[in-house]
Short mmCIF file of C-alpha atoms in Angstrom, two decimals:
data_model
loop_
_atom_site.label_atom_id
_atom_site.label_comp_id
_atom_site.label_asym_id
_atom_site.label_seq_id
_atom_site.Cartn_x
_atom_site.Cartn_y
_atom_site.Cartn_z
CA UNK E 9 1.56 -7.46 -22.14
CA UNK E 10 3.02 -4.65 -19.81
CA UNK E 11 2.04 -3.94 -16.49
CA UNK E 12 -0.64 -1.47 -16.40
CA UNK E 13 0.09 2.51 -15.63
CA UNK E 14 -2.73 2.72 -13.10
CA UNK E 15 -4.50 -0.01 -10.77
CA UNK E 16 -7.54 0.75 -8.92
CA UNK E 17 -8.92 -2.75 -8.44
CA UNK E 18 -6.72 -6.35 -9.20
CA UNK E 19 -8.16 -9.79 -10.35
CA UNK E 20 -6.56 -12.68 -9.71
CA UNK E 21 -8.42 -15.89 -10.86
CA UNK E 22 -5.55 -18.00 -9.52
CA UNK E 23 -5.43 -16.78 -5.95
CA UNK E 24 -8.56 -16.67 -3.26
CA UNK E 25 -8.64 -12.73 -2.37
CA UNK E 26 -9.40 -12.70 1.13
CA UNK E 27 -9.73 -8.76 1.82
CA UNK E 28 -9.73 -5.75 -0.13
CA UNK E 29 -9.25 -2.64 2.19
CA UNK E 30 -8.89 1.14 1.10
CA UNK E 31 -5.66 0.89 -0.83
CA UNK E 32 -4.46 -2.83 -0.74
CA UNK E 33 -6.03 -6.19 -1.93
CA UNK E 34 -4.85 -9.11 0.12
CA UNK E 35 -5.02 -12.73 -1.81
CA UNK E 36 -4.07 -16.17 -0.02
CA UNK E 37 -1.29 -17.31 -1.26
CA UNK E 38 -1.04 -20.98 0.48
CA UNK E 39 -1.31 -21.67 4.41
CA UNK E 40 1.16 -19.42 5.57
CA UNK E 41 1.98 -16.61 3.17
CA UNK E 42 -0.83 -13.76 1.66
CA UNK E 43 0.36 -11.92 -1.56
CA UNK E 44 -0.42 -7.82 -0.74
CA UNK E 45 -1.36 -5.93 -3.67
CA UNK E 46 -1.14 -1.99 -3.28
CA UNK E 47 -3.21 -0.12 -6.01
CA UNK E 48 -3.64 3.30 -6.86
CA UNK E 49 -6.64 3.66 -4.74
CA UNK E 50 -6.84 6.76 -2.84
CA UNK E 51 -8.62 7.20 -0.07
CA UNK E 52 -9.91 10.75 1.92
CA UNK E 53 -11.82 11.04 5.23
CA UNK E 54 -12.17 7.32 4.94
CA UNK E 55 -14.10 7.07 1.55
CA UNK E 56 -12.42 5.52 -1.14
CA UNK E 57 -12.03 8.41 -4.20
CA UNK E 58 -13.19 7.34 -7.77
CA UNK E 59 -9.64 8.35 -9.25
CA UNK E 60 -6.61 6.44 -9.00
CA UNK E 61 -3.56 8.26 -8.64
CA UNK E 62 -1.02 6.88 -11.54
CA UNK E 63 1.86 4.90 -9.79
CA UNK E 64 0.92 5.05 -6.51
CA UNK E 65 1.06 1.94 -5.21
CA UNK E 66 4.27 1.14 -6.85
CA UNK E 67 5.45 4.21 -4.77
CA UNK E 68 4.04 2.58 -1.75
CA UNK E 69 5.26 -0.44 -2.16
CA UNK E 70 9.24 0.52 -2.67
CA UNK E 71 9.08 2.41 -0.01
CA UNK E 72 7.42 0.03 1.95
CA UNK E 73 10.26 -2.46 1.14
CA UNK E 74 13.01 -0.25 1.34
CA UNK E 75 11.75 1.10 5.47
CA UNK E 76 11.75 -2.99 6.36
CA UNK E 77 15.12 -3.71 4.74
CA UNK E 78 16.71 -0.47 6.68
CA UNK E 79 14.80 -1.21 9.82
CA UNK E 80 14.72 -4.86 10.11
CA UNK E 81 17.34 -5.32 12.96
CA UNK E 82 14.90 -3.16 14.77
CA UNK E 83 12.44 -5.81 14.45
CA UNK E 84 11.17 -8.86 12.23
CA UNK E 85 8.59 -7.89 9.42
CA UNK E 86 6.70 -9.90 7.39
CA UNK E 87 7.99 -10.32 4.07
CA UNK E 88 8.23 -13.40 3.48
CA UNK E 89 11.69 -13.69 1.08
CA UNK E 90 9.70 -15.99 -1.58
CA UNK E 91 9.60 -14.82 -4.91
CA UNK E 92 5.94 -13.48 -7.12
CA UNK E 93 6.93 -15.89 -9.58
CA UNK E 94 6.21 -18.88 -6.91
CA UNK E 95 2.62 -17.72 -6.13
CA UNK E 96 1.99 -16.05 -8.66
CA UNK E 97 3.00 -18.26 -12.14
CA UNK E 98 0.44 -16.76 -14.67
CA UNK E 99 2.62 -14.11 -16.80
CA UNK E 100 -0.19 -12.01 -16.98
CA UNK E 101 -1.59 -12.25 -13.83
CA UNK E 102 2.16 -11.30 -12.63
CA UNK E 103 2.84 -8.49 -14.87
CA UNK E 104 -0.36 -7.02 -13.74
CA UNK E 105 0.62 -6.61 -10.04
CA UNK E 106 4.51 -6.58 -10.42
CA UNK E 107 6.22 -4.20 -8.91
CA UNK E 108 3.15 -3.34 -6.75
CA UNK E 109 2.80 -7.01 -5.00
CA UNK E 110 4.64 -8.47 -1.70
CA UNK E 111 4.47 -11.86 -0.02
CA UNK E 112 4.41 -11.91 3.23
CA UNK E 113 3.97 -14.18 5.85
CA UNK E 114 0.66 -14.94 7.35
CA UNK E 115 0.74 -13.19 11.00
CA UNK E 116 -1.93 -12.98 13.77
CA UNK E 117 -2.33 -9.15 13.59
CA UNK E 118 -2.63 -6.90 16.56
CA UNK E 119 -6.28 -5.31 16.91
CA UNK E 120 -3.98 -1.87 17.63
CA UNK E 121 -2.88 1.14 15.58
CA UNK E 122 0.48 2.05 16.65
CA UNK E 123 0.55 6.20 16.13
CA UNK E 124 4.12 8.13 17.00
CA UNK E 125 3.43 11.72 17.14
CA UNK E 126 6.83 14.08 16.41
CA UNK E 127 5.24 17.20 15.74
CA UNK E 128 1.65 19.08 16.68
CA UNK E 129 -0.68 18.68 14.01
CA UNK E 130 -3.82 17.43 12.77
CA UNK E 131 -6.09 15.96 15.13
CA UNK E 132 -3.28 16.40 18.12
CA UNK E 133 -3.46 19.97 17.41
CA UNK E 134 -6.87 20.28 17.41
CA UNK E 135 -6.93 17.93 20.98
CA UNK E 136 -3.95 20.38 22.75
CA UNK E 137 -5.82 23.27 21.78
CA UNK E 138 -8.40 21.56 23.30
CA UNK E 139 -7.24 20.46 26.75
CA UNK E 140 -3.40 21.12 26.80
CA UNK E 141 -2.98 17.37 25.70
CA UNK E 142 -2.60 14.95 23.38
CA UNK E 143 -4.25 11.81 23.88
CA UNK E 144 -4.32 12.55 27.52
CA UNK E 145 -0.77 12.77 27.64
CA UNK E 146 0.08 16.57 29.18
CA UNK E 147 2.12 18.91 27.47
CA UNK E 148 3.81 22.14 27.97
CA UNK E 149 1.64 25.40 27.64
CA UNK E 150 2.40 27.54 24.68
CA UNK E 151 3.27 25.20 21.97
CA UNK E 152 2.21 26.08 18.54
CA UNK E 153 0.50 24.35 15.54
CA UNK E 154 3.41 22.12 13.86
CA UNK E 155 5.73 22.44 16.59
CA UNK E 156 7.78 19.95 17.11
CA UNK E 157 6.96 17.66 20.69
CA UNK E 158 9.51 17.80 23.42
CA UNK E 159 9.45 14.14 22.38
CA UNK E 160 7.44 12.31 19.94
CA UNK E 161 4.46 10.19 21.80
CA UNK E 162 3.17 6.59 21.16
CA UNK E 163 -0.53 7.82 20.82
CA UNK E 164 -2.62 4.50 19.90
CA UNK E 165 -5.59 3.84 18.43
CA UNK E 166 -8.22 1.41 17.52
CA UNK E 167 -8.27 -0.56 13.86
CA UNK E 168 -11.52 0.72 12.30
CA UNK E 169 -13.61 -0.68 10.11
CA UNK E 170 -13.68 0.41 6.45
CA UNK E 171 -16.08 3.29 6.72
CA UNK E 172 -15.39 4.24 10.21
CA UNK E 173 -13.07 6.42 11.95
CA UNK E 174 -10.03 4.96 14.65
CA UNK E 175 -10.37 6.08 18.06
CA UNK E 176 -7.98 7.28 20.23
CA UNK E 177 -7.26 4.75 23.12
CA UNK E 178 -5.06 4.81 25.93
CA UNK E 179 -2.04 3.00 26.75
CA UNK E 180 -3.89 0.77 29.55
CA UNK E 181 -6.74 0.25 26.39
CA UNK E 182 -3.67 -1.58 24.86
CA UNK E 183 -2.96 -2.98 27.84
CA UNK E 184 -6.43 -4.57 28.00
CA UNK E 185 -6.04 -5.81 24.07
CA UNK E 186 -2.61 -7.26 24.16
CA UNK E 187 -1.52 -7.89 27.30
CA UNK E 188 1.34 -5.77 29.34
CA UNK E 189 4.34 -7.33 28.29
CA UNK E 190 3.59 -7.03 24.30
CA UNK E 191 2.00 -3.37 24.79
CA UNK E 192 4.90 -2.06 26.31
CA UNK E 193 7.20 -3.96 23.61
CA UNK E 194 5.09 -2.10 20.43
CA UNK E 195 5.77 1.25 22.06
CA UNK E 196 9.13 0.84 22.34
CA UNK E 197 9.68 -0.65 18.91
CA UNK E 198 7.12 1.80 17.30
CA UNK E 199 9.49 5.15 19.18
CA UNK E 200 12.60 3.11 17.57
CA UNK E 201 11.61 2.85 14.93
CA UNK E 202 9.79 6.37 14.56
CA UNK E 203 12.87 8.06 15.95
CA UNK E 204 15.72 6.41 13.27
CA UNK E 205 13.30 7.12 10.52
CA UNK E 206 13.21 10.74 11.47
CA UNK E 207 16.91 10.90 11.72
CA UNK E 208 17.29 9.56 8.29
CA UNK E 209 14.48 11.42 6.54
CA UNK E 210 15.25 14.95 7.69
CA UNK E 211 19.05 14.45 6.66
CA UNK E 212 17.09 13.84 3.29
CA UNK E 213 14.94 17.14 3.16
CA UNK E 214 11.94 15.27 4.95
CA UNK E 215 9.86 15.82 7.83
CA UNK E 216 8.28 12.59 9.39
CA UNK E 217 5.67 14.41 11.15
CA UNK E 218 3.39 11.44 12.08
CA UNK E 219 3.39 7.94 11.66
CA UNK E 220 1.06 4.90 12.62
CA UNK E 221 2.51 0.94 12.12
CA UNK E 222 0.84 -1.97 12.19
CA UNK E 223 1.79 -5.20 14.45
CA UNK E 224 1.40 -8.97 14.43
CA UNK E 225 2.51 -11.53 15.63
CA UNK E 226 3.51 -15.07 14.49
CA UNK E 227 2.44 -18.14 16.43
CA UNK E 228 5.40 -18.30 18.38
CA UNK E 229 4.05 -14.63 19.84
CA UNK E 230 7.08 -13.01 18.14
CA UNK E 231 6.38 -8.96 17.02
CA UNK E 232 6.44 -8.38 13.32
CA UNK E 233 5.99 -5.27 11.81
CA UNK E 234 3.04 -5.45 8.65
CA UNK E 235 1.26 -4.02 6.38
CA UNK E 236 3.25 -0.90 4.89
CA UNK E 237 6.51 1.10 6.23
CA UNK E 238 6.73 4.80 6.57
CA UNK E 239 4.87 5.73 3.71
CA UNK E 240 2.81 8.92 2.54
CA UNK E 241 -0.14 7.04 2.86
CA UNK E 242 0.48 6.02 6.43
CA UNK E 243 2.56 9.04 7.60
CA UNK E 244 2.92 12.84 7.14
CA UNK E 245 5.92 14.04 5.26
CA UNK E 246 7.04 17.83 5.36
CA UNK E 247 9.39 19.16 3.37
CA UNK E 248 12.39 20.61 5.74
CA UNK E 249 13.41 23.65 3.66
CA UNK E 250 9.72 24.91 4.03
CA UNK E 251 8.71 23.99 7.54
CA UNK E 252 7.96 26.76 10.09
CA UNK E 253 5.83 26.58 13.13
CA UNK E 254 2.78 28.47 13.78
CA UNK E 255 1.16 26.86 10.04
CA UNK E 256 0.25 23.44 9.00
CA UNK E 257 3.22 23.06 6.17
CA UNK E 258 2.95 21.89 2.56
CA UNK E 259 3.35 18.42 2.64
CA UNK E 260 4.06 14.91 0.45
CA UNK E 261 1.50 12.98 1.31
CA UNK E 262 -2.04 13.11 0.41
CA UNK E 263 -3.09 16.07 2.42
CA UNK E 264 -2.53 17.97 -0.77
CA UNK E 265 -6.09 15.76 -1.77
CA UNK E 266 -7.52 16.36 1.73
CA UNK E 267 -6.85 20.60 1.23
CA UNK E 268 -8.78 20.51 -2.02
CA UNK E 269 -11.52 19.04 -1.43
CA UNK E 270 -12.11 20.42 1.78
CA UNK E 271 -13.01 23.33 -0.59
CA UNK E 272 -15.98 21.31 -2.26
CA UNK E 273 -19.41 21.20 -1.01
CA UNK E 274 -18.79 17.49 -0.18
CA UNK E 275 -20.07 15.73 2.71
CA UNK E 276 -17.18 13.54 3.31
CA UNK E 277 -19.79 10.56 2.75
CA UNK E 278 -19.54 8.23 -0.76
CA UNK E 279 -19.68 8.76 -3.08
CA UNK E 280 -16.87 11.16 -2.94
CA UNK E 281 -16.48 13.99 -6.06
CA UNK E 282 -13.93 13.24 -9.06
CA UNK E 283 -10.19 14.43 -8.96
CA UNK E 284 -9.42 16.93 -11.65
CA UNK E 285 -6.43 15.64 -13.79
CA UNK E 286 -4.02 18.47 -12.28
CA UNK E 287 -5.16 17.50 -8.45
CA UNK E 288 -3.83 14.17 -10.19
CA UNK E 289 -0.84 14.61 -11.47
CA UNK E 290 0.50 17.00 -8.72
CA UNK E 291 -0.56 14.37 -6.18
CA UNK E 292 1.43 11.70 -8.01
CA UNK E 293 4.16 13.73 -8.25
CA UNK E 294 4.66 14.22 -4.26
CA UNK E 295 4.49 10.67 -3.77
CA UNK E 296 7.36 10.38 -6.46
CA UNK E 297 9.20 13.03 -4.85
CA UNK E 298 8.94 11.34 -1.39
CA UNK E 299 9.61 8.13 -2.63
CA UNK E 300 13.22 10.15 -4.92
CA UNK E 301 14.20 12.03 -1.63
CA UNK E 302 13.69 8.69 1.01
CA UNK E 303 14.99 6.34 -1.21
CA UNK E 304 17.26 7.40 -4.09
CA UNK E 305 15.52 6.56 -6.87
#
């Protein structure tokens, strides 16, 4: 048996699966570890699409691993060091999630969406054209769609439910959630981390436009950084040799989806339309490229 091309849904009889959100299904994997499995599940305006997109997740997840091995003197993350093999003994069961799979410690996440904003676009752009701010944080008149910020802005949000929409929340929100001591701490680690990303991606032909990261904490209160690293699922990649203000750029995430069927008569409410097999394959192929320029392979 080989591991499968495509995965839109796992099953695995030897593991309890305690979530399954837009893209990933979470399993417990003992009392302190959860195995993550990414599938090819694509998701637009917050409804899950009926096509996977071939090799996705895989994409996902090396990237994933590669932004927590680079970045983990920055802060702790959550994978956990122990093998699939140890949670996950069934050959089958394995070969169906390998290279798509990560066990990671079980962590207290934070009920917080940590957003860094670099650049002007998307719903930022639409807020400064707006009110001459993002988030309600003030910014210089003039700017223009793409730009990049004077200096990229922790803009948090709430976690939505599957089916709704995050809200934009303000820093004393956070405040309110966490506490002062550990809000303060994510928006400092989420700039760090935002900011050496950057550095490294645009030396690499990329554009790390947006990001959002997710937080927990263990039960000693330490940070850890979850869930998935500076992907194109959870950020917006430009390529550099294209970019110009004053247009929302071509990008390597899946905006490309978002753009075409924004010219459907869809409602943005499931069930959402079928991909056509180009939309597809072009969309798997700027995750690969992402994944070739960030990574190296």
């Amino acid at each position: 048996m080989t591991a499968p091309e495509t995965l839109f849904e796992s099953s695995l009889s030897s593991l309890r699966l305690k979530a399954r959100g837009k893209v990933r299904d979470i399993y417990e994997a003992g009392d302190d570890l959860m195995l993550i499995v990414t599938t090819d599940r694509l998701s637009a305006f917050d409804v899950i699409l009926p096509d996977p997109i071939p090799g996705k997740g895989r994409v996902l997840t090396h990237v994933s691993r590669f932004w927590f091995d680079r970045l983990k003197d920055r802060v702790p993350n959550h994978l956990s060091g122990t093998p699939l093999e140890a949670v996950l003994p069934d050959t089958g069961e394995r070969e169906q999630v390998e290279g798509r799979a990560m066990v990671v410690k079980r962590l207290k996440p934070l009920p917080v969406e940590a957003v860094v904003r670099g650049y002007l676009i998307g719903s930022g752009w639409k807020d400064y054209q707006r009110s001459g701010a993002v988030c309600g944080i003030e910014l210089p008149a003039g700017l223009r769609q793409a730009e990049r910020l004077p200096e990229p802005l922790f803009t948090p949000s709430t976690k939505a439910e599957m089916g709704t929409h995050d809200e934009n929340i303000g820093f004393d929100q956070v405040i309110g959630l966490v506490g002062r001591e550990l809000a303060e701490q994510v928006r400092e680690v989420a700039l760090g981390l935002y900011r050496e990303a950057a550095a490294y991606a645009l030396a690499r032909g990329i554009i790390i436009a947006d990001t959002k990261f997710e937080f927990g904490v263990d039960e000693a209160g330490v940070l850890h950084w979850i869930d998935e690293a500076l992907t194109p699922d959870s950020s917006r990649f430009w390529p550099a040799d294209s970019y110009r203000p004053g247009i929302s750029p071509p990008s390597f995430d899946k905006q490309f989806v978002r753009d075409y069927l924004e010219t459907l008569d869809w409602d943005k409410k499931p069930p959402a339309p079928h991909l056509p097999p180009d939309i597809l394959a072009r969309t798997a192929e700027k995750y690969r490229e992402a994944e070739r320029r960030l990574t190296g392979g």
